[in-house]
mmCIF file of C-alpha atoms and ligand atoms in Angstrom:
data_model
loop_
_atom_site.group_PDB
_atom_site.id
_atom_site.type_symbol
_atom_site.label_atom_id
_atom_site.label_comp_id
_atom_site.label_asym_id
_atom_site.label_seq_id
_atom_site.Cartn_x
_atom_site.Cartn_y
_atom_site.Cartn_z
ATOM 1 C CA UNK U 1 126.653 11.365 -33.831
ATOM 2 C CA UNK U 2 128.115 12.064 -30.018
ATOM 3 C CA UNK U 3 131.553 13.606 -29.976
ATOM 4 C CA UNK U 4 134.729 12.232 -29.502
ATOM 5 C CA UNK U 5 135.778 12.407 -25.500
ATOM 6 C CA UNK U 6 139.299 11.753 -24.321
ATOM 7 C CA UNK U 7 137.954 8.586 -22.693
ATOM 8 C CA UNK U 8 137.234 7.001 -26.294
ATOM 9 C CA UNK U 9 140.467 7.394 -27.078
ATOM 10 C CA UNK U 10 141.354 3.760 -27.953
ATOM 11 C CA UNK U 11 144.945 2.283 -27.194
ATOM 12 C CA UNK U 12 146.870 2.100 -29.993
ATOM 13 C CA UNK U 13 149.695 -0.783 -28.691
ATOM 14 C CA UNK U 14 149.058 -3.505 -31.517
ATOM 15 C CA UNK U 15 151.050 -2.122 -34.497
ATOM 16 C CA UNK U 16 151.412 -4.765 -37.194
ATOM 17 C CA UNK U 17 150.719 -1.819 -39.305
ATOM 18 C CA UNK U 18 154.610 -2.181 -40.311
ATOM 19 C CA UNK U 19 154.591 -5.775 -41.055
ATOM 20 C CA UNK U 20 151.886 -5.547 -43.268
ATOM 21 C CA UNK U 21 153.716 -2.447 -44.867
ATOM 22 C CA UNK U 22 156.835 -4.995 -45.234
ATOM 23 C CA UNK U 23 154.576 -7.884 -46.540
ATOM 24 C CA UNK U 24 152.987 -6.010 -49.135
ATOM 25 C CA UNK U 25 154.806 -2.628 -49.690
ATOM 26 C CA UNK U 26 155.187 -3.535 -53.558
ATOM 27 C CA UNK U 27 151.121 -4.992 -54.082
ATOM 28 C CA UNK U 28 149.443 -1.951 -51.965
ATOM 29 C CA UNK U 29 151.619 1.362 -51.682
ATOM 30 C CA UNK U 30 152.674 1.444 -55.227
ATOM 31 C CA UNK U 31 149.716 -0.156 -57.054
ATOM 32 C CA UNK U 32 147.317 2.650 -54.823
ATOM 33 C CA UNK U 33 149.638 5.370 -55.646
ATOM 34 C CA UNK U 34 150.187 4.218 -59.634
ATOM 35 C CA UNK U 35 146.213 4.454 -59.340
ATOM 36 C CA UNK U 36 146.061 7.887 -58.172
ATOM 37 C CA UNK U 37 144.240 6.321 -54.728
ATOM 38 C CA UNK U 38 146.595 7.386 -52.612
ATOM 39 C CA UNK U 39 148.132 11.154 -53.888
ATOM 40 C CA UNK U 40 151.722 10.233 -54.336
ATOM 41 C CA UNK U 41 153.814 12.085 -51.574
ATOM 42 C CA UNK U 42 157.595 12.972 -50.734
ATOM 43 C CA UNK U 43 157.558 10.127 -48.345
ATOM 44 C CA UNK U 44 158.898 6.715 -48.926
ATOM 45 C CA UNK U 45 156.627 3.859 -48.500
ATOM 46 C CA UNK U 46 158.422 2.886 -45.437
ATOM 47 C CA UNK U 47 158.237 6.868 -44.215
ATOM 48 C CA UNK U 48 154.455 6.164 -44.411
ATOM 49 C CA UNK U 49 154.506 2.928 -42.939
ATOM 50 C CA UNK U 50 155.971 3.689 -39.762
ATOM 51 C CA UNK U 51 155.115 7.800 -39.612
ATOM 52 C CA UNK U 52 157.932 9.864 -41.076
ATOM 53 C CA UNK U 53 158.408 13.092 -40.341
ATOM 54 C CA UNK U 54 154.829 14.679 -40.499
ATOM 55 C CA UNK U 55 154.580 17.803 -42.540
ATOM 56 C CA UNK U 56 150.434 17.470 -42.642
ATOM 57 C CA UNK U 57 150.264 20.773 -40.701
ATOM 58 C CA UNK U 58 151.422 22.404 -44.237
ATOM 59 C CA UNK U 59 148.017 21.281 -45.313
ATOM 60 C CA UNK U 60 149.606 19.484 -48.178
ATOM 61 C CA UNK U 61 147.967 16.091 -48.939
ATOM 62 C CA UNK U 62 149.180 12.464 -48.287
ATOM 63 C CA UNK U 63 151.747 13.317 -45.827
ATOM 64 C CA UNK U 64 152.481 11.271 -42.834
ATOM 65 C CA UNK U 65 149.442 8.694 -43.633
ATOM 66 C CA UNK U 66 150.506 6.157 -41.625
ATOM 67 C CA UNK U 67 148.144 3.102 -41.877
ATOM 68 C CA UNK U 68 145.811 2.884 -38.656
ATOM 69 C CA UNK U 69 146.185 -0.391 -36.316
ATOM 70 C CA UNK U 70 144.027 -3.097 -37.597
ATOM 71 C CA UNK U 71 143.046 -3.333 -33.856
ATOM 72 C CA UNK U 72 141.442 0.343 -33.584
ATOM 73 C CA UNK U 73 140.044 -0.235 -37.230
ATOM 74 C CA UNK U 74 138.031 -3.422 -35.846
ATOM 75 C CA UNK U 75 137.390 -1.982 -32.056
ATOM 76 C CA UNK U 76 136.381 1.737 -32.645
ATOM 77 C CA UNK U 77 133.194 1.768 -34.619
ATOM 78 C CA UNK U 78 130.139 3.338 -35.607
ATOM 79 C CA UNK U 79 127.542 0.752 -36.519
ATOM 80 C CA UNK U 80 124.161 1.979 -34.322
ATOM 81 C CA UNK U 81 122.919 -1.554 -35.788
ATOM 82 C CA UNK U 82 124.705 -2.838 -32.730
ATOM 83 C CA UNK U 83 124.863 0.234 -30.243
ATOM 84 C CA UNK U 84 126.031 3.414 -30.282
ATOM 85 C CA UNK U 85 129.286 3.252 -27.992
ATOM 86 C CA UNK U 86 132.273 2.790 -29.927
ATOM 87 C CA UNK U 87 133.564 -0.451 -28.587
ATOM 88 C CA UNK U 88 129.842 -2.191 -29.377
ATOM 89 C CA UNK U 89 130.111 -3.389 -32.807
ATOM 90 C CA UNK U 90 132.864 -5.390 -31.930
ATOM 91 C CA UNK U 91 131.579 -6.924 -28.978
ATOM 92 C CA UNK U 92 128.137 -7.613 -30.744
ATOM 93 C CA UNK U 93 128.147 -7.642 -34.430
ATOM 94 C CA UNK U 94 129.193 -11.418 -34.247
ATOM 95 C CA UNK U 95 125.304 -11.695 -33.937
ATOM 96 C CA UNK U 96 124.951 -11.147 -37.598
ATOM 97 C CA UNK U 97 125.096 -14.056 -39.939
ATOM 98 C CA UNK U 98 126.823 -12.705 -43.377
ATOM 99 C CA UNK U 99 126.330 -15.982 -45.085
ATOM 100 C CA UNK U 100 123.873 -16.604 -47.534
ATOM 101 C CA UNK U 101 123.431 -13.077 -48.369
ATOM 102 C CA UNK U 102 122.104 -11.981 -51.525
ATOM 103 C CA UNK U 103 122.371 -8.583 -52.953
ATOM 104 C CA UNK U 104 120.024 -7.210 -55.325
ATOM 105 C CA UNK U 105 121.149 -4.745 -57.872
ATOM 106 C CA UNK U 106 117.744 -3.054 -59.388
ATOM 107 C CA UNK U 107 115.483 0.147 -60.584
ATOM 108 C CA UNK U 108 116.728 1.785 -63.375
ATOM 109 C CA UNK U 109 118.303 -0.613 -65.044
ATOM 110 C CA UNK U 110 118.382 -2.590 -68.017
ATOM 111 C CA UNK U 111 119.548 -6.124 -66.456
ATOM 112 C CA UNK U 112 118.612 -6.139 -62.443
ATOM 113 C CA UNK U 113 120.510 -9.183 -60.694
ATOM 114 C CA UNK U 114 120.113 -10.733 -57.331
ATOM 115 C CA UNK U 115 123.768 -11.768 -56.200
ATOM 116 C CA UNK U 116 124.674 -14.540 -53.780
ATOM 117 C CA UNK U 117 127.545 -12.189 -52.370
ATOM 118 C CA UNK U 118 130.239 -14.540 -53.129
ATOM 119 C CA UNK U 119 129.565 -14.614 -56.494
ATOM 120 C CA UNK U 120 130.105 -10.670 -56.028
ATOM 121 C CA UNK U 121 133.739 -11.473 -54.397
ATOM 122 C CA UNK U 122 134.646 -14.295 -57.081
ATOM 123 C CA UNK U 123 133.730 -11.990 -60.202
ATOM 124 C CA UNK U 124 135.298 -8.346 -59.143
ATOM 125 C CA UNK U 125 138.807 -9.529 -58.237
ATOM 126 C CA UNK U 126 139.529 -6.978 -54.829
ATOM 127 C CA UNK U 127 142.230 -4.867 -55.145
ATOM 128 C CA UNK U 128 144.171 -2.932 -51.994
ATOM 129 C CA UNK U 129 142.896 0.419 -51.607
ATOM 130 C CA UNK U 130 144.647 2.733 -49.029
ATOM 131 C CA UNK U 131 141.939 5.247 -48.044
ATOM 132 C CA UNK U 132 141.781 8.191 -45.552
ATOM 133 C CA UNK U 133 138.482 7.825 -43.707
ATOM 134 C CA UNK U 134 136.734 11.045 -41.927
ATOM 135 C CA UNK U 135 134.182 10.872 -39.319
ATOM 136 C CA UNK U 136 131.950 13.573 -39.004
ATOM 137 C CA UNK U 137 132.922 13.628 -35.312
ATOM 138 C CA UNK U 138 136.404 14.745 -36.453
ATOM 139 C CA UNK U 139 138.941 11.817 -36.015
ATOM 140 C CA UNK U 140 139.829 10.277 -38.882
ATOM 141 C CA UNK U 141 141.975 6.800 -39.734
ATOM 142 C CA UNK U 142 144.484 5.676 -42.771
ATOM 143 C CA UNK U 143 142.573 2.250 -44.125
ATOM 144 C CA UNK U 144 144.088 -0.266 -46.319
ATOM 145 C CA UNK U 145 141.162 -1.613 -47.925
ATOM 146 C CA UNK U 146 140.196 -4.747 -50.235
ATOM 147 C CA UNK U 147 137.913 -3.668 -52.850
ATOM 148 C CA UNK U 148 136.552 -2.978 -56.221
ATOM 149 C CA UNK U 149 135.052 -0.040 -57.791
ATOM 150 C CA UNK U 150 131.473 0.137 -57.172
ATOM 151 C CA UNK U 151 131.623 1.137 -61.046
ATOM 152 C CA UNK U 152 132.002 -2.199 -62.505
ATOM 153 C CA UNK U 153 129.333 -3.710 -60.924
ATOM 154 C CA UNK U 154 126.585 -0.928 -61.924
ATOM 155 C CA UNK U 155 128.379 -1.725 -65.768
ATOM 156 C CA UNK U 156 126.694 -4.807 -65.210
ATOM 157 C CA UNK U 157 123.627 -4.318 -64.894
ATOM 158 C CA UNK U 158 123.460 -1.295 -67.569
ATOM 159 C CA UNK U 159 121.879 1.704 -65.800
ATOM 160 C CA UNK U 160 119.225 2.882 -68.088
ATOM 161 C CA UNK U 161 119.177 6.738 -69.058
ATOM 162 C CA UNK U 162 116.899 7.527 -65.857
ATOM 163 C CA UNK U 163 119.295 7.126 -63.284
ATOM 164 C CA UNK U 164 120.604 9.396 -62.062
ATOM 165 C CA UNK U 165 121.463 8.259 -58.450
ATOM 166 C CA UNK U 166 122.124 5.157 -56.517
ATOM 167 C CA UNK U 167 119.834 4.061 -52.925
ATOM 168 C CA UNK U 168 122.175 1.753 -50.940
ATOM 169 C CA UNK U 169 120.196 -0.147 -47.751
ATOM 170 C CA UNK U 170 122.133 -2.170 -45.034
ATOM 171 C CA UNK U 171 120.228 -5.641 -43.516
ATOM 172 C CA UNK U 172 117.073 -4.860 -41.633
ATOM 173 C CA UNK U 173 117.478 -7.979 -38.986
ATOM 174 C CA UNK U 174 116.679 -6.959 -35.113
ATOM 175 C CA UNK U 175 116.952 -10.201 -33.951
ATOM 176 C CA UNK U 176 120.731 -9.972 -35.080
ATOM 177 C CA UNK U 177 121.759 -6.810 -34.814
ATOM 178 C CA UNK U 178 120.668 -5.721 -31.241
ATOM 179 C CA UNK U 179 120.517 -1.603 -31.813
ATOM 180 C CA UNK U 180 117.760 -2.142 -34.285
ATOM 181 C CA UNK U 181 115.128 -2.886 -31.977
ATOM 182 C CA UNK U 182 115.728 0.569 -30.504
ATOM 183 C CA UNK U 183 114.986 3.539 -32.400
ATOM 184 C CA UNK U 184 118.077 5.341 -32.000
ATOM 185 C CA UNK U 185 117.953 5.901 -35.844
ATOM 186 C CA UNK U 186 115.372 5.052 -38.146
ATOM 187 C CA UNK U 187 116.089 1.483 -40.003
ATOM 188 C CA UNK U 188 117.178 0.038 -42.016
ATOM 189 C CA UNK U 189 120.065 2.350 -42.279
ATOM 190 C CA UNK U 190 119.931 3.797 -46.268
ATOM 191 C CA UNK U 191 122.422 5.940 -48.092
ATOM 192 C CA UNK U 192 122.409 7.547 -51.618
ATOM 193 C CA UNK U 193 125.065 9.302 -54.053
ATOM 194 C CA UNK U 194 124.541 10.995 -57.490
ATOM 195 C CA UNK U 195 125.144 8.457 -60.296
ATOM 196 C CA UNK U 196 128.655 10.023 -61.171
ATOM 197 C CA UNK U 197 129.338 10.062 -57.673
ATOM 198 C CA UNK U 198 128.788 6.424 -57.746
ATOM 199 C CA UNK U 199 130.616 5.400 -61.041
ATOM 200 C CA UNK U 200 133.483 7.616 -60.171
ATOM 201 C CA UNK U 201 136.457 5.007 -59.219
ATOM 202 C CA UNK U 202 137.379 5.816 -55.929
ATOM 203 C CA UNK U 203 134.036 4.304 -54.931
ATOM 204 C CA UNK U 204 134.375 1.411 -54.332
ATOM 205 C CA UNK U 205 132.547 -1.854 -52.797
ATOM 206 C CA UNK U 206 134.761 -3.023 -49.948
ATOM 207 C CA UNK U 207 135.216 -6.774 -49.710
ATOM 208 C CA UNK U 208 137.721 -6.650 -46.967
ATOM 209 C CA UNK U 209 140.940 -5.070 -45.086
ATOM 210 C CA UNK U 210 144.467 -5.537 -43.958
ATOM 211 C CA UNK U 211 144.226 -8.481 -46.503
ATOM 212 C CA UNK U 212 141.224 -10.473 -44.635
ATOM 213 C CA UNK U 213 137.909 -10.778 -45.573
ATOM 214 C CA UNK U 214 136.096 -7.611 -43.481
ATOM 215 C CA UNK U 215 134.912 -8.224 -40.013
ATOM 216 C CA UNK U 216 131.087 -7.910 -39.183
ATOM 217 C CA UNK U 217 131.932 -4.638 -37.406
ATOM 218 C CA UNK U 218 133.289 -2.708 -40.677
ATOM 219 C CA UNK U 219 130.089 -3.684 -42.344
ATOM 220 C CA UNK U 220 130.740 -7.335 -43.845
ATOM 221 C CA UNK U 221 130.181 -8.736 -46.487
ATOM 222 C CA UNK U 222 129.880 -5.745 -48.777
ATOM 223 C CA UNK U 223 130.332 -1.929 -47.661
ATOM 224 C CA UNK U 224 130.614 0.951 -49.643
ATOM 225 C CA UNK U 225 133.947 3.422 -49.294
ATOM 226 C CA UNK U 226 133.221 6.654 -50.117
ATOM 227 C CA UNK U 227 137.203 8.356 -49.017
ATOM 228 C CA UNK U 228 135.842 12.084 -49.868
ATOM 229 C CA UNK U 229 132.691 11.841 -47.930
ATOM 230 C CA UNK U 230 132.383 11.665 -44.004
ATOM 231 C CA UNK U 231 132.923 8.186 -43.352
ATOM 232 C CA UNK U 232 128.792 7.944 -42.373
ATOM 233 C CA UNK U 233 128.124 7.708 -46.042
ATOM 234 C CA UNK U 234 130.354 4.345 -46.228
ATOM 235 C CA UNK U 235 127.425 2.025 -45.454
ATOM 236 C CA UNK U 236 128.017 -1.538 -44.179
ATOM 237 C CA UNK U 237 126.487 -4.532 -44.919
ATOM 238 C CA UNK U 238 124.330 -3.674 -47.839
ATOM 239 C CA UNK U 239 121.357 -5.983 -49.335
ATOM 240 C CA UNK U 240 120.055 -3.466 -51.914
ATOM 241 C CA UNK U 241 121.411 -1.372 -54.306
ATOM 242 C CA UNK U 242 118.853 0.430 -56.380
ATOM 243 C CA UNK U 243 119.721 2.723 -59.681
ATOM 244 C CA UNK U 244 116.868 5.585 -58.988
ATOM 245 C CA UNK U 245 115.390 9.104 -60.799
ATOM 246 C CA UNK U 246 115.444 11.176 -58.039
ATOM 247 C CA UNK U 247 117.999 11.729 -54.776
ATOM 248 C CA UNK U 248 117.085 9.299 -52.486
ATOM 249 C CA UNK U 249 116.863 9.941 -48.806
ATOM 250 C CA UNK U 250 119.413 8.992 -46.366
ATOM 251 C CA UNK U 251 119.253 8.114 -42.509
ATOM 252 C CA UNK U 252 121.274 10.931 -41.131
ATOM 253 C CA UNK U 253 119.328 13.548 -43.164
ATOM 254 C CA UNK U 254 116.265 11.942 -42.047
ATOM 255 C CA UNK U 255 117.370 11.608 -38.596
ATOM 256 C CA UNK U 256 118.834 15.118 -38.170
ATOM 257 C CA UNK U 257 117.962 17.150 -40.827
ATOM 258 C CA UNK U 258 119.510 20.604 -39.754
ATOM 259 C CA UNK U 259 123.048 18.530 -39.004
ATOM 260 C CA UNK U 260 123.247 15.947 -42.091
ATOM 261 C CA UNK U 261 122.973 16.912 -45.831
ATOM 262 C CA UNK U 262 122.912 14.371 -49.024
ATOM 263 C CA UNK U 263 125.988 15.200 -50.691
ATOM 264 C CA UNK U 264 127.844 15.062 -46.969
ATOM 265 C CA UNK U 265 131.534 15.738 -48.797
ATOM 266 C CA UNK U 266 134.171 16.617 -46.467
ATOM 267 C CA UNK U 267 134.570 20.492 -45.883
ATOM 268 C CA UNK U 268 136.483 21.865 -43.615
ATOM 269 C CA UNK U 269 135.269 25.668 -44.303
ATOM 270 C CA UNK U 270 131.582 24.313 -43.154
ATOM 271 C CA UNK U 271 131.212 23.501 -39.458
ATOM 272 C CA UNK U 272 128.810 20.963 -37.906
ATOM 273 C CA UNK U 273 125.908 22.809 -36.238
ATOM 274 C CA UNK U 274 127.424 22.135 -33.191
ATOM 275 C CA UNK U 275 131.178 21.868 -33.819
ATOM 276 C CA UNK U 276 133.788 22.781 -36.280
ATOM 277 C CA UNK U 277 135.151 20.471 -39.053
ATOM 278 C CA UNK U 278 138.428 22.547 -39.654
ATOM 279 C CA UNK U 279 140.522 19.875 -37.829
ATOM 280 C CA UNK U 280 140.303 16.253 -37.541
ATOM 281 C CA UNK U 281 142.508 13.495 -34.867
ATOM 282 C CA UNK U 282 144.199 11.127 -36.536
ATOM 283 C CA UNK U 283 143.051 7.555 -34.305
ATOM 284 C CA UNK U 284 146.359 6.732 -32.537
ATOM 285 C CA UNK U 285 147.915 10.218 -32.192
ATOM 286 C CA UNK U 286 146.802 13.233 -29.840
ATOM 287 C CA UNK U 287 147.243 16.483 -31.490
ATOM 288 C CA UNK U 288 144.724 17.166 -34.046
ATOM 289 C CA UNK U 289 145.620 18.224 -38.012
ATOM 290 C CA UNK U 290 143.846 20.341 -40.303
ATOM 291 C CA UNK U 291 141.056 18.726 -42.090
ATOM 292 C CA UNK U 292 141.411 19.035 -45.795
ATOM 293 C CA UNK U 293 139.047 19.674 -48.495
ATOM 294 C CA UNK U 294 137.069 16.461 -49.868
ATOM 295 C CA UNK U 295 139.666 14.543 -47.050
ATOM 296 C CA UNK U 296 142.290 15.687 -49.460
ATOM 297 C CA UNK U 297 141.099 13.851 -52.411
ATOM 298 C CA UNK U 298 139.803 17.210 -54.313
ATOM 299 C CA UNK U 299 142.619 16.905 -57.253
ATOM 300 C CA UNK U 300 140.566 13.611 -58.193
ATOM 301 C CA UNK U 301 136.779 14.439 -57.317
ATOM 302 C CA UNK U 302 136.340 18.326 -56.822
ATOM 303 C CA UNK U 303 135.473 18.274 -60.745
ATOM 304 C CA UNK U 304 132.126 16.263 -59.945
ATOM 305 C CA UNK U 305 130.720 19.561 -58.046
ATOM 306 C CA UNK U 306 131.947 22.766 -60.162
ATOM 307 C CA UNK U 307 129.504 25.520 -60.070
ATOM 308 C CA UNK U 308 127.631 23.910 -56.614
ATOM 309 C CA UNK U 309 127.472 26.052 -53.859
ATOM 310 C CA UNK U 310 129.377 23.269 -51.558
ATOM 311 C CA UNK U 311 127.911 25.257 -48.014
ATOM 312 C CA UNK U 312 124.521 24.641 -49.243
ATOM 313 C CA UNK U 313 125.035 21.665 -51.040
ATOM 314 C CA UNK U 314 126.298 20.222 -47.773
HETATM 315 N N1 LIG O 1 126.534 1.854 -41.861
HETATM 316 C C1 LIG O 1 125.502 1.366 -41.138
HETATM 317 N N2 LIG O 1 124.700 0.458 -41.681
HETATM 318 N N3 LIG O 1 125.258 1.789 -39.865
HETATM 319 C C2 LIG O 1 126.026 2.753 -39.270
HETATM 320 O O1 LIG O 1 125.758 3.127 -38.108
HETATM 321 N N4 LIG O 1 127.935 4.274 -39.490
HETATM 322 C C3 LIG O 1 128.644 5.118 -40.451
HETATM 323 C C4 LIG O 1 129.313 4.287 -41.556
HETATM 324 N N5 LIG O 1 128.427 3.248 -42.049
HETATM 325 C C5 LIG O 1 127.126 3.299 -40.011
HETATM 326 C C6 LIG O 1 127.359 2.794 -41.317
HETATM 327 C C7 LIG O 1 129.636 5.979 -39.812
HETATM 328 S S1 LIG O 1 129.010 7.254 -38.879
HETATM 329 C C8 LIG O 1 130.980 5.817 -39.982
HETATM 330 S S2 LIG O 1 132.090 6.956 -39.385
HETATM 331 C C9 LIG O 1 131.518 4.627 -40.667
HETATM 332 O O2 LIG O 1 130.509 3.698 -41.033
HETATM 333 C C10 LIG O 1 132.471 3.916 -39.739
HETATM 334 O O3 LIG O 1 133.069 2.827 -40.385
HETATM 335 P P1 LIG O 1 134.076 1.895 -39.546
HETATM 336 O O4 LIG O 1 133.399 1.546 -38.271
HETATM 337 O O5 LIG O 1 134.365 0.718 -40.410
HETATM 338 O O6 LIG O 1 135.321 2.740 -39.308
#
């Protein structure tokens, strides 16, 4: 993944940020917090809809999280599907046609399923999730995101007792999505997490953002979320979701093996061959904040890798 350059900074003048805070402070901030999704903070919704006073440099989590413009969410973008500049998803993903899509759900388990997707969206009810996401290239955004956990729908299909992970794959169509009939990355794009990883219930399927269905640049119809992971293990527009024995492979490991690890979980103490990961620029702002362990959500997930040695497990 290149790194960040003060020319990518993207403008950051469209902030309906704080009307949607007004719209739905009751729905979203305290339905994320009452969930534990968002780690309930000193500020006042409002503080954290319009960036109160930022303590974040205190390393203490959920401070200052003001939500990201829904115009850099949509126009700053990694999706090599469509090209590997930032602005390129949202000048070409249009090309991809999200509708029929199927999904299948399959391997190890004991009822496998191919869904039409919007029988996905009619039968897990999205909820708002407001999510930190960290890139690997060190900036990071605040995401209100519609969604379910991923959880429900592996219920469904009843895992069997060999799985123990989960293979996600994104659409394999080059004559859509432009970047795949390079070979800037091997396709189709694939990701993986351990089975507990998976069920845990910040995972979750995203069905959407800022209360609209997602845009084909943030990986419509269905992405995965992943908010302790860099966001690279969030992939987009998924067709297959397969319950497997062993870890599966995933592109970034395959592509650069010596950068890119499976478990990928946000760590600030281990640096990127070829930069550090201690801090992190929040999309919008210029300074740069301390990164925080598993993106700050370690009081919910750090349980899931006791007794792992987290720099080699990377
Ligand atoms: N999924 C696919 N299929 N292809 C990609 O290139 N990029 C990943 C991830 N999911 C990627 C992907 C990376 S590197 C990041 S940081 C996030 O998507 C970015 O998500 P966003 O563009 O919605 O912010």
């Amino acid at each position: 993944m290149r790194i960040l350059r003060p020319r990518d900074i993207p403008s950051s003048e469209i902030t309906d940020e704080s009307l949607y805070w007004n719209r739905r402070e009751f729905i979203g901030a305290a339905a994320a917090v009452a969930a534990g999704l968002i780690p309930a903070s000193p500020l006042s919704r409002r503080e954290r809809g319009t960036g109160g006073e930022d303590t974040s440099e205190r390393g203490t989590v959920g401070q200052a999280d003001k939500l990201t413009p829904f115009e850099d969410i949509t126009t700053y973008n990694n999706y090599y599907e469509f090209g590997t500049d930032k602005a390129d998803p949202s000048r070409y993903a249009h090309a991809l046609k999200t509708r029929p899509w199927t999904v299948a759900v399959e391997g190890e388990v004991a009822k496998p399923k191919v869904f039409d997707v919007d029988e996905i969206i009619r039968r897990y009810p999205a909820e708002e999730r407001v999510y930190r996401l960290r890139c690997v290239e060190a900036w990071s955004m605040v995401i209100p995101w519609l969604g379910f956990p991923l959880s429900k729908l592996l219920g469904d299909v009843q895992p069997t007792s060999h799985a123990k992970y989960v293979a996600f794959t994104t659409v394999h169509r080059p004559e859509e999505m432009r970047g795949q009939r390079g070979n800037v990355l091997p396709w189709p794009y694939v990701e993986g997490l351990r089975l507990d990883e998976a069920m845990h219930p910040l995972t979750i399927l995203a069905t959407g953002l800022y209360g609209k269905p997602l845009l084909n640049q943030n990986g419509a119809p269905l992405r995965l979320v992943v908010p302790w992971k860099y966001g690279f293990k969030s992939i987009k527009s998924i067709v297959r979701i397969r319950l497997v024995r062993e870890q599966p492979p995933t592109t970034w490991s395959m592509a650069t093996p010596g950068e890119y690890g499976f478990y990928s979980n946000v760590n600030p103490n281990v640096d990127h061959p070829r930069w550090s990961q201690k801090r992190e620029r929040r999309i919008g702002e210029l300074r740069r904040r301390p990164t925080l362990m598993f993106n700050g959500y370690a009081d919910q997930v750090a349980s899931l890798y006791s007794g792992m040695d987290l720099a080699r497990y990377y």
